[in-house]
Amino acid sequence: MKQQTTVAEALARDLAAYGARRCFGLLGTANFRISHALVEAGVELVSARHECNAASMGDAYAKATQELTLVSVHSGPGLTNALTGIGEAAKSRTPLLVLAGDVPTGAVKSNFYVDQAEMVRSVGAVAERIHTPASAREDTLRAATRALRDRQTVVLSLPTDVQDTLFPGSVVPLALPPAPGPLHPDPAGVLRLADALINAKRPLILAGRGAVIAGAEAALTALAERTGALLATSICGHGLFADNPWSVGISGGFASPAADELIAKSDLIIAFGASLTPWTTKRGKLIASDAVVAQVDVEAGKLGYQMPVQQAVQADARVTAEAILGKLDSRAAAPRTRWRSAETRQRIDAGSNHSAPYQDTSRTGFVDPRTLSKAVDAILPLDRVVASDSGHFCGWVPRFLRVPGARASCLSHSFQSVGLGLASAIGLAVANPGALAVLGAGDGGFLMSLADLETAVRLNLRMCILIYNDSSYAAEVHLYRRRGYAIDIVQFPDTDFAAIARGHGADALTVRSLKDLEPLRAWVRDGARGVFVIDAKIDPDLEADWHAEHFP
Ligand SMILES: Cc1ncc(C[n+]2csc(CCOP(=O)(O)OP(=O)(O)O)c2C)c(N)n1
Ligand SMILES: [Mg+2]
């Protein structure tokens, strides 16, 4: 019977007391102790098969739950393998705490040595470290606080000698300090936004991840209703306003024809918790030259960073929307319909992704990815969570695979890395126990992440994986073919994903035309249990409009 507590055990109890419930990890000697102690402290360990996937599972899980989410990796190559997933999380400001085992203090000659702090800072993560046994608990409290309160991805380096040191006597778990309330806006800023909304003829409210995190959907919906504004989202806010008839959906590259048309006509755009990146604004083209652009964000550094804005308010999206509504009430400003007309409704409907016309390019052996996506969307129940990998195909996912809400969507494009989709889907599925998770992936990205198909099957997740298989890196094919290069270096022999999936214990189906989808219907009729992989042989020659436009 062990009497004394190691530093690793004390830290694990503290992390559990801070609210950590899940840790995504892959074990080695440097992180075995801390991971074992976490399990002893009641934290569920989800074992991944590649550290990059462990980090991306944690990223998606944390985005969906906003919980303090843990990732545990081995020193040296464990952490280098995780770096791409850490980069995606850091660029999305995901509250993630990566526990990185490290060589014993000062052991720079170890094979496992890397300068962990330098490395993780280079991808935008915050570097923390347990420096000594005496400081370890405070070091960990600081790391957890920065992750949760500052919404930072933090890598906490854990030298094995410090982890293994014994604490004398019993250790009472620490608690996180109480969370501060939301950041309130400057009243003058609220007044200016209220004035702008009263004066605008065609106002638009554009909501991003900050609005999701703030829980601002109801307040923004009410504000739009009151002022006659239309609603739109950035890619990170996808799923907000899902059922609202005045929402045009995503703004930017993956926009519907209706969104393209109506956003460009807006004379006032107020971005709530959205960064206004070149993707969201189509490099500025979506915003009329005389439109007023305003931005509300909790982070001062985001205001006006991506493009000039005429009004900037540093505050929480929900509290600001409520404050503007309060201002309109106090002025007894009458509710307005503005451009919420029958004509606008007709435009939104006719120009939606699901109803806009296109030339179907399906032919013998290949299905048009749009037609395929719509058919799969119609077969799968709408009660779902949806993740996507990156690649040329990735616009089809938010355009055609509907999501019921913002927390049900994970589109990991902040680092523009391929290969993070499968892990995102697993993280989302773990965050939503029992829910059907849908993943859209390309053949290249899926092969890159394949190690964790075993994890999806092992965890007995309910998951439908739709592989847009064009046997190529289509993003490169389309771009470089247009520029006159030989593109055979980014084309590959066909991969039989159905066989690979069956080898992992998943159900699988090869699709060359819509007629092949019957087994998917049967799977859904039987309760959509386990993992189902669709190897869809898609038209390799169709270039997406957004791709041609963004990469001319
Ligand atoms: C980690 C990483 N490596 C390489 C790239 C460059 N890249 C961008 S899209 C893409 C193609 C991915 O192929 P696939 O998953 O089949 O999607 P497709 O473009 O064919 O639809 C590649 C290699 C990247 N973005 N990230
Ligand atoms: Mg491909």
XYZ file of C-alpha atoms and ligand atoms in Angstrom:
579
model
C 0.000 0.000 0.000
C 1.500 3.290 -1.136
C 1.585 5.921 1.603
C 3.048 8.889 -0.173
C 1.900 10.947 -3.106
C 4.076 11.744 -6.096
C 3.981 15.126 -7.790
C 2.291 13.414 -10.785
C -0.473 12.096 -8.523
C -1.000 15.473 -6.866
C -1.204 17.203 -10.248
C -3.669 14.630 -11.560
C -5.961 15.198 -8.569
C -5.693 18.938 -9.022
C -6.569 18.686 -12.725
C -9.595 16.538 -11.917
C -10.622 19.115 -9.302
C -10.309 21.849 -11.955
C -12.960 20.024 -13.970
C -10.926 17.917 -16.403
C -12.938 14.821 -17.293
C -11.157 13.512 -20.378
C -7.605 13.113 -21.587
C -6.671 12.116 -25.147
C -3.257 10.548 -25.231
C -0.615 8.139 -26.358
C 1.722 6.799 -23.727
C 5.477 6.509 -23.293
C 7.778 6.446 -20.306
C 7.744 10.233 -19.899
C 3.952 10.569 -19.621
C 3.010 7.163 -18.203
C 3.026 8.338 -14.567
C 0.875 11.408 -15.108
C -1.545 9.519 -17.389
C -1.859 6.659 -14.915
C -2.443 9.138 -12.097
C -5.156 10.877 -14.125
C -7.001 7.605 -14.564
C -6.673 6.957 -10.806
C -8.106 10.436 -10.215
C -11.185 9.556 -12.291
C -10.237 11.185 -15.619
C -11.151 9.062 -18.645
C -8.136 8.337 -20.860
C -8.963 8.016 -24.549
C -6.035 6.270 -26.223
C -5.181 7.544 -29.690
C -2.889 5.857 -32.227
C -1.074 9.000 -33.336
C -0.255 12.042 -31.231
C -1.405 14.487 -33.900
C -4.790 12.798 -33.749
C -4.760 12.873 -29.926
C -4.269 16.651 -30.058
C -7.014 17.116 -32.649
C -9.421 14.915 -30.710
C -8.791 17.148 -27.709
C -9.202 20.265 -29.871
C -12.619 19.179 -31.169
C -13.737 17.924 -27.757
C -12.758 21.213 -26.094
C -14.457 23.296 -28.808
C -17.663 21.331 -28.323
C -17.673 21.297 -24.514
C -15.517 24.285 -23.488
C -14.290 21.982 -20.711
C -10.707 21.957 -19.517
C -9.537 19.250 -21.926
C -6.321 17.309 -21.533
C -3.960 15.758 -24.042
C -1.073 13.591 -22.857
C 2.008 12.930 -24.983
C 5.444 11.386 -24.589
C 8.571 13.569 -24.586
C 10.506 14.328 -27.795
C 8.798 12.588 -30.730
C 5.503 12.306 -28.830
C 5.325 16.071 -28.727
C 6.727 16.656 -32.229
C 4.087 14.282 -33.616
C 1.385 16.260 -31.817
C 2.594 19.630 -33.051
C 0.285 20.016 -36.059
C -2.797 19.312 -33.946
C -1.476 21.700 -31.301
C -1.012 24.346 -34.004
C -4.619 23.964 -35.149
C -5.841 24.258 -31.557
C -3.642 27.283 -30.831
C -4.800 29.119 -33.955
C -8.423 28.421 -32.970
C -7.788 29.627 -29.391
C -8.964 26.282 -28.043
C -8.768 25.908 -24.257
C -6.558 22.830 -24.373
C -3.972 21.678 -21.851
C -1.334 19.420 -23.378
C 0.637 17.458 -20.792
C 4.009 16.761 -22.371
C 6.313 14.373 -20.571
C 9.842 15.744 -20.704
C 13.367 14.469 -20.091
C 14.670 14.789 -16.507
C 15.685 18.330 -15.589
C 18.882 19.261 -17.428
C 19.154 15.999 -19.424
C 19.859 17.765 -22.703
C 21.939 14.840 -23.980
C 18.920 12.506 -23.911
C 17.708 11.215 -27.292
C 14.285 12.533 -26.308
C 15.475 16.092 -25.670
C 13.972 18.961 -27.625
C 13.470 22.522 -26.458
C 9.758 22.023 -25.865
C 9.000 25.641 -25.016
C 10.656 27.022 -28.166
C 8.944 24.448 -30.300
C 5.390 24.912 -29.063
C 5.627 28.709 -29.029
C 6.452 28.609 -32.712
C 2.958 27.288 -33.488
C 1.241 29.782 -31.197
C 0.829 27.655 -28.073
C 1.682 28.906 -24.588
C 4.630 27.113 -22.968
C 4.398 26.274 -19.269
C 6.527 23.927 -17.176
C 6.550 22.330 -13.758
C 9.853 23.770 -12.644
C 10.406 22.087 -9.281
C 8.430 19.769 -6.989
C 7.696 22.787 -4.774
C 6.309 24.897 -7.625
C 4.630 22.097 -9.617
C 1.091 22.568 -8.289
C 1.126 26.318 -8.809
C 2.699 25.862 -12.229
C -0.160 23.539 -13.172
C -2.804 25.865 -11.749
C -1.355 28.691 -13.858
C -1.323 26.493 -16.969
C -4.960 25.411 -16.447
C -6.046 28.987 -15.781
C -4.398 30.267 -18.941
C -5.993 27.497 -20.979
C -9.507 27.977 -19.639
C -9.678 31.683 -18.853
C -7.483 33.093 -21.634
C -8.674 30.472 -24.143
C -5.140 29.443 -24.941
C -3.664 26.152 -25.997
C -1.079 25.494 -23.296
C 1.666 22.891 -23.345
C 2.769 21.984 -19.824
C 6.173 20.307 -19.840
C 6.525 17.669 -17.143
C 10.137 16.590 -16.504
C 10.049 13.011 -15.276
C 12.254 13.676 -12.245
C 9.828 16.342 -11.009
C 6.799 14.120 -11.711
C 8.299 11.283 -9.697
C 9.273 13.268 -6.597
C 7.332 12.391 -3.455
C 5.244 14.959 -1.644
C 5.384 14.513 2.109
C 2.009 13.826 3.749
C -1.447 14.221 2.219
C -2.289 16.664 -0.542
C -5.598 18.531 -0.589
C -6.608 19.239 -4.225
C -6.436 22.904 -5.278
C -9.399 24.686 -6.859
C -9.495 27.089 -9.777
C -10.305 30.665 -8.835
C -13.890 31.628 -9.714
C -14.390 32.537 -13.384
C -14.685 36.254 -14.110
C -17.963 37.361 -15.700
C -18.268 38.326 -19.372
C -16.565 41.490 -20.609
C -19.105 44.360 -20.788
C -18.984 46.916 -23.610
C -18.243 50.599 -23.334
C -21.678 52.360 -23.320
C -20.545 54.831 -26.003
C -19.690 51.902 -28.280
C -23.119 50.391 -27.669
C -24.755 53.698 -28.553
C -22.825 53.914 -31.823
C -23.788 50.361 -32.784
C -27.452 51.060 -31.965
C -27.326 54.220 -34.114
C -25.704 52.354 -36.971
C -28.412 49.685 -36.840
C -31.159 52.319 -36.806
C -29.636 54.118 -39.789
C -28.836 51.066 -41.918
C -31.149 49.956 -44.717
C -29.681 46.488 -45.195
C -27.963 45.462 -41.950
C -26.241 42.121 -41.527
C -25.144 40.403 -38.313
C -22.164 38.131 -38.890
C -21.384 35.723 -36.048
C -18.263 33.633 -35.470
C -16.766 31.360 -32.859
C -16.753 34.144 -30.272
C -20.537 34.238 -30.537
C -20.720 30.456 -30.083
C -18.511 30.581 -26.996
C -20.444 33.513 -25.533
C -23.769 31.725 -26.028
C -24.933 34.745 -28.042
C -27.254 33.012 -30.505
C -30.554 33.979 -28.845
C -29.472 37.585 -28.231
C -28.213 38.010 -31.804
C -31.381 36.458 -33.204
C -33.472 38.906 -31.147
C -31.315 41.848 -32.216
C -31.634 40.887 -35.886
C -35.392 40.466 -35.486
C -35.679 43.859 -33.870
C -33.571 45.715 -36.454
C -34.496 43.857 -39.635
C -30.991 42.478 -40.031
C -30.120 39.342 -41.916
C -27.855 36.781 -40.258
C -24.705 35.041 -41.441
C -21.827 33.118 -39.892
C -18.124 32.666 -40.427
C -16.933 29.123 -41.025
C -16.179 28.845 -37.283
C -19.725 29.947 -36.430
C -21.274 27.440 -38.837
C -24.457 25.999 -37.367
C -25.531 29.196 -35.618
C -29.024 30.316 -36.730
C -29.512 26.891 -38.366
C -33.304 27.135 -38.334
C -33.641 30.890 -38.830
C -35.394 31.776 -42.104
C -33.425 35.054 -42.291
C -30.032 33.398 -42.066
C -27.988 33.153 -45.274
C -25.527 30.692 -43.681
C -21.781 30.879 -44.190
C -20.135 34.061 -45.448
C -17.093 33.661 -47.690
C -15.632 30.854 -49.748
C -18.238 28.268 -48.880
C -21.159 30.691 -49.174
C -24.367 29.885 -51.015
C -25.298 32.013 -54.062
C -27.874 33.793 -51.867
C -25.258 34.642 -49.224
C -22.880 35.943 -51.891
C -25.526 38.225 -53.295
C -27.063 39.506 -50.071
C -23.877 40.027 -48.045
C -22.435 42.110 -50.888
C -25.584 44.271 -50.721
C -25.380 44.898 -46.957
C -24.736 48.514 -45.987
C -23.835 47.613 -42.385
C -22.026 44.484 -41.261
C -21.532 43.903 -37.545
C -19.193 41.014 -36.821
C -19.761 39.435 -33.413
C -16.856 37.220 -32.357
C -15.744 36.816 -35.969
C -12.273 37.784 -37.220
C -13.282 38.923 -40.751
C -10.512 36.874 -42.370
C -9.931 36.866 -46.151
C -11.843 33.543 -46.198
C -14.901 35.124 -44.576
C -14.885 38.233 -46.776
C -13.577 36.636 -50.002
C -10.505 38.830 -49.651
C -12.768 41.832 -49.056
C -14.784 41.294 -52.255
C -17.952 40.382 -50.341
C -18.064 43.729 -48.578
C -19.453 46.688 -50.495
C -17.005 49.588 -50.665
C -19.436 51.961 -48.929
C -20.621 49.480 -46.285
C -19.982 50.283 -42.630
C -18.115 47.443 -40.914
C -18.222 47.084 -37.138
C -16.605 44.442 -34.963
C -17.309 43.189 -31.459
C -14.728 40.880 -29.922
C -13.393 40.063 -26.465
C -9.841 40.219 -27.764
C -8.472 43.676 -28.476
C -5.926 42.164 -30.862
C -8.649 40.861 -33.169
C -10.336 44.231 -33.637
C -9.420 45.609 -37.057
C -6.588 43.080 -37.386
C -7.701 41.339 -40.577
C -9.322 44.357 -42.225
C -10.085 47.974 -41.333
C -13.307 48.464 -39.383
C -15.186 51.694 -38.719
C -16.392 50.690 -35.266
C -14.672 48.426 -32.767
C -16.024 47.317 -29.413
C -14.011 45.091 -27.111
C -16.642 43.030 -25.324
C -18.517 39.764 -25.093
C -20.855 39.101 -28.045
C -23.926 38.158 -25.983
C -23.656 40.980 -23.472
C -23.133 43.510 -26.282
C -26.118 42.280 -28.302
C -28.267 42.503 -25.157
C -26.948 45.992 -24.407
C -27.820 47.199 -27.926
C -31.307 45.749 -27.546
C -31.630 47.550 -24.193
C -30.564 50.811 -25.831
C -33.147 50.389 -28.599
C -35.830 49.676 -25.957
C -34.890 52.722 -23.900
C -35.157 54.901 -26.975
C -38.477 53.276 -27.824
C -37.076 52.653 -31.307
C -39.729 50.825 -33.277
C -38.929 47.331 -34.512
C -38.033 47.423 -38.197
C -38.255 44.918 -40.962
C -35.832 46.703 -43.304
C -34.874 44.242 -46.012
C -36.711 41.323 -44.458
C -39.115 41.287 -47.401
C -40.861 38.560 -49.375
C -38.382 39.206 -52.175
C -35.389 38.643 -49.878
C -36.973 35.440 -48.565
C -37.428 34.195 -52.066
C -33.750 34.978 -52.831
C -32.564 33.159 -49.696
C -34.609 30.095 -50.615
C -33.795 30.003 -54.305
C -30.101 30.678 -53.731
C -29.586 28.219 -50.888
C -26.964 25.514 -51.269
C -29.581 22.805 -51.439
C -31.734 24.507 -54.077
C -29.282 26.422 -56.297
C -28.981 24.722 -59.713
C -25.755 23.201 -61.052
C -24.694 20.982 -63.926
C -24.438 17.425 -62.557
C -21.145 15.950 -63.787
C -21.772 12.342 -62.688
C -20.678 9.820 -65.331
C -19.901 6.128 -65.519
C -17.682 5.216 -62.585
C -17.843 8.624 -60.871
C -20.451 10.544 -58.931
C -20.688 14.333 -58.759
C -19.602 15.222 -55.176
C -22.456 17.743 -54.790
C -25.111 15.242 -55.839
C -23.518 12.637 -53.587
C -23.360 15.011 -50.600
C -27.011 15.971 -50.941
C -28.050 12.320 -51.169
C -26.006 11.327 -48.103
C -27.356 14.346 -46.213
C -30.906 13.270 -46.981
C -30.295 9.680 -45.835
C -28.588 10.477 -42.526
C -30.714 11.690 -39.605
C -30.397 15.431 -38.965
C -29.657 14.827 -35.305
C -25.901 14.633 -35.870
C -22.535 16.262 -35.348
C -20.366 16.970 -38.393
C -16.610 17.306 -38.817
C -14.503 17.883 -41.891
C -10.938 17.390 -42.991
C -9.272 20.006 -45.231
C -8.692 19.767 -48.964
C -10.346 20.724 -52.220
C -13.465 18.723 -51.296
C -13.980 20.510 -47.976
C -16.511 23.094 -49.166
C -19.034 20.347 -49.921
C -19.291 19.473 -46.229
C -20.659 22.749 -44.783
C -22.599 23.392 -47.967
C -24.507 20.143 -48.066
C -24.140 18.173 -44.803
C -26.437 20.133 -42.525
C -25.802 20.610 -38.799
C -28.492 21.287 -36.199
C -26.393 23.793 -34.200
C -22.997 25.443 -33.843
C -21.699 23.064 -31.171
C -22.476 20.232 -33.608
C -19.930 21.443 -36.161
C -16.144 21.111 -36.172
C -14.376 22.390 -39.261
C -10.671 22.336 -38.412
C -9.269 24.733 -40.985
C -7.386 27.244 -38.819
C -3.957 25.790 -39.688
C -5.145 24.642 -43.134
C -3.679 21.219 -42.407
C -4.990 18.117 -44.090
C -5.372 15.018 -41.937
C -7.140 16.439 -38.866
C -10.705 15.522 -39.809
C -10.956 11.966 -38.485
C -9.619 13.016 -35.094
C -12.004 15.998 -35.032
C -14.913 13.653 -35.662
C -13.752 11.340 -32.859
C -13.395 14.275 -30.434
C -16.876 15.536 -31.366
C -18.340 12.063 -30.964
C -16.741 11.620 -27.529
C -18.123 15.031 -26.527
C -21.615 13.978 -27.617
C -22.032 10.425 -26.320
C -24.403 8.379 -28.444
C -24.686 11.027 -31.179
C -24.151 10.161 -34.824
C -20.889 11.764 -35.973
C -20.447 12.456 -39.679
C -17.027 13.069 -41.210
C -16.251 14.419 -44.664
C -12.667 13.641 -45.724
C -10.553 13.470 -48.862
C -8.639 10.337 -49.804
C -5.308 12.046 -49.019
C -6.273 13.453 -45.631
C -7.978 10.242 -44.594
C -4.905 8.148 -45.408
C -2.816 10.606 -43.380
C -4.995 10.123 -40.287
C -5.862 6.469 -40.804
C -4.168 5.157 -37.651
C -7.143 6.283 -35.589
C -9.838 4.501 -37.583
C -9.007 1.743 -35.102
C -9.869 4.182 -32.289
C -13.273 5.056 -33.739
C -14.080 1.344 -34.019
C -12.617 0.490 -30.589
C -14.645 3.230 -28.897
C -17.734 1.848 -30.625
C -18.622 5.315 -31.883
C -21.584 5.883 -34.170
C -19.839 7.398 -37.159
C -20.421 7.794 -40.870
C -17.221 8.612 -42.772
C -17.759 9.989 -46.257
C -14.525 9.827 -48.248
C -14.490 12.041 -51.323
C -12.103 9.781 -53.197
C -10.587 11.305 -56.332
C -7.303 9.386 -55.929
C -5.409 12.641 -55.829
C -4.467 15.748 -53.962
C -7.163 17.567 -55.885
C -6.340 20.908 -54.303
C -2.976 20.693 -56.057
C -4.294 19.003 -59.203
C -6.738 21.785 -60.036
C -4.423 24.650 -59.202
C -1.326 23.409 -60.989
C -3.120 21.946 -63.995
C -4.533 25.416 -64.597
C -1.028 26.808 -64.398
C 0.267 24.359 -66.978
C 2.160 21.863 -64.808
C 2.163 18.086 -65.240
C 0.067 16.925 -62.299
C 0.848 13.211 -62.163
C 3.026 13.793 -59.074
C -0.155 14.497 -57.081
C -2.227 11.660 -58.539
C -2.314 8.124 -57.145
C -3.698 4.685 -57.917
C -7.191 4.171 -56.517
C -7.335 3.120 -52.863
C -9.998 0.632 -51.789
C -11.149 2.339 -48.585
C -14.009 -0.105 -48.158
C -11.512 -2.968 -47.824
C -9.373 -0.947 -45.407
C -12.453 -0.099 -43.337
C -13.632 -3.704 -43.189
C -10.142 -4.711 -42.088
C -10.630 -2.402 -39.112
C -14.011 -3.892 -38.249
C -16.114 -1.094 -39.770
C -19.013 -1.425 -42.205
C -18.200 -0.104 -45.633
C -19.565 0.719 -49.039
C -18.119 1.696 -52.417
C -20.162 4.300 -54.259
C -19.886 5.112 -57.952
C -23.473 6.304 -58.426
C -26.432 7.153 -56.206
C -27.816 3.680 -56.853
C -25.021 2.269 -54.691
C -26.274 4.012 -51.529
C -28.860 1.403 -50.483
C -26.622 -0.232 -47.802
C -26.265 3.202 -46.163
C -30.058 3.443 -45.939
C -30.149 -0.023 -44.394
C -27.453 0.970 -41.855
C -29.513 4.012 -40.852
C -32.687 1.890 -40.630
C -30.831 -0.466 -38.294
C -29.983 2.398 -35.930
C -26.716 3.663 -37.504
C -24.531 1.781 -35.025
C -20.753 1.478 -35.281
C -18.536 2.984 -37.957
C -19.672 3.093 -41.585
C -17.191 4.157 -44.273
C -18.344 5.352 -47.701
C -15.615 5.146 -50.330
C -17.138 7.516 -52.872
C -15.413 7.604 -56.240
C -16.040 11.238 -57.105
C -15.568 13.137 -60.335
C -11.839 14.041 -60.225
C -12.174 16.785 -62.840
C -14.753 19.030 -61.190
C -13.120 22.045 -59.587
C -15.122 23.760 -56.840
C -16.069 27.382 -57.529
C -14.588 28.562 -54.220
C -11.294 26.834 -55.003
C -10.942 28.371 -58.456
C -11.774 31.775 -56.995
C -9.476 31.590 -53.958
C -6.552 29.988 -55.821
C -6.618 31.621 -59.274
C -0.302 18.580 -43.490
C -0.504 19.116 -44.848
N 0.228 18.639 -45.880
C 0.021 19.080 -47.126
C -0.914 20.049 -47.372
C -1.157 20.550 -48.790
N -2.466 20.100 -49.238
C -3.542 20.898 -49.211
S -4.911 20.170 -49.779
C -4.087 18.750 -50.108
C -4.780 17.600 -50.761
C -5.401 16.670 -49.799
O -5.915 15.593 -50.525
P -7.337 14.997 -50.208
O -7.469 14.773 -48.750
O -7.528 13.828 -51.089
O -8.338 16.169 -50.592
P -8.627 16.763 -52.050
O -7.856 18.030 -52.156
O -8.202 15.743 -53.039
O -10.099 17.014 -52.116
C -2.755 18.858 -49.749
C -1.762 17.777 -49.900
C -1.633 20.562 -46.256
N -2.536 21.519 -46.382
N -1.433 20.060 -45.030
Mg -8.338 13.713 -53.000
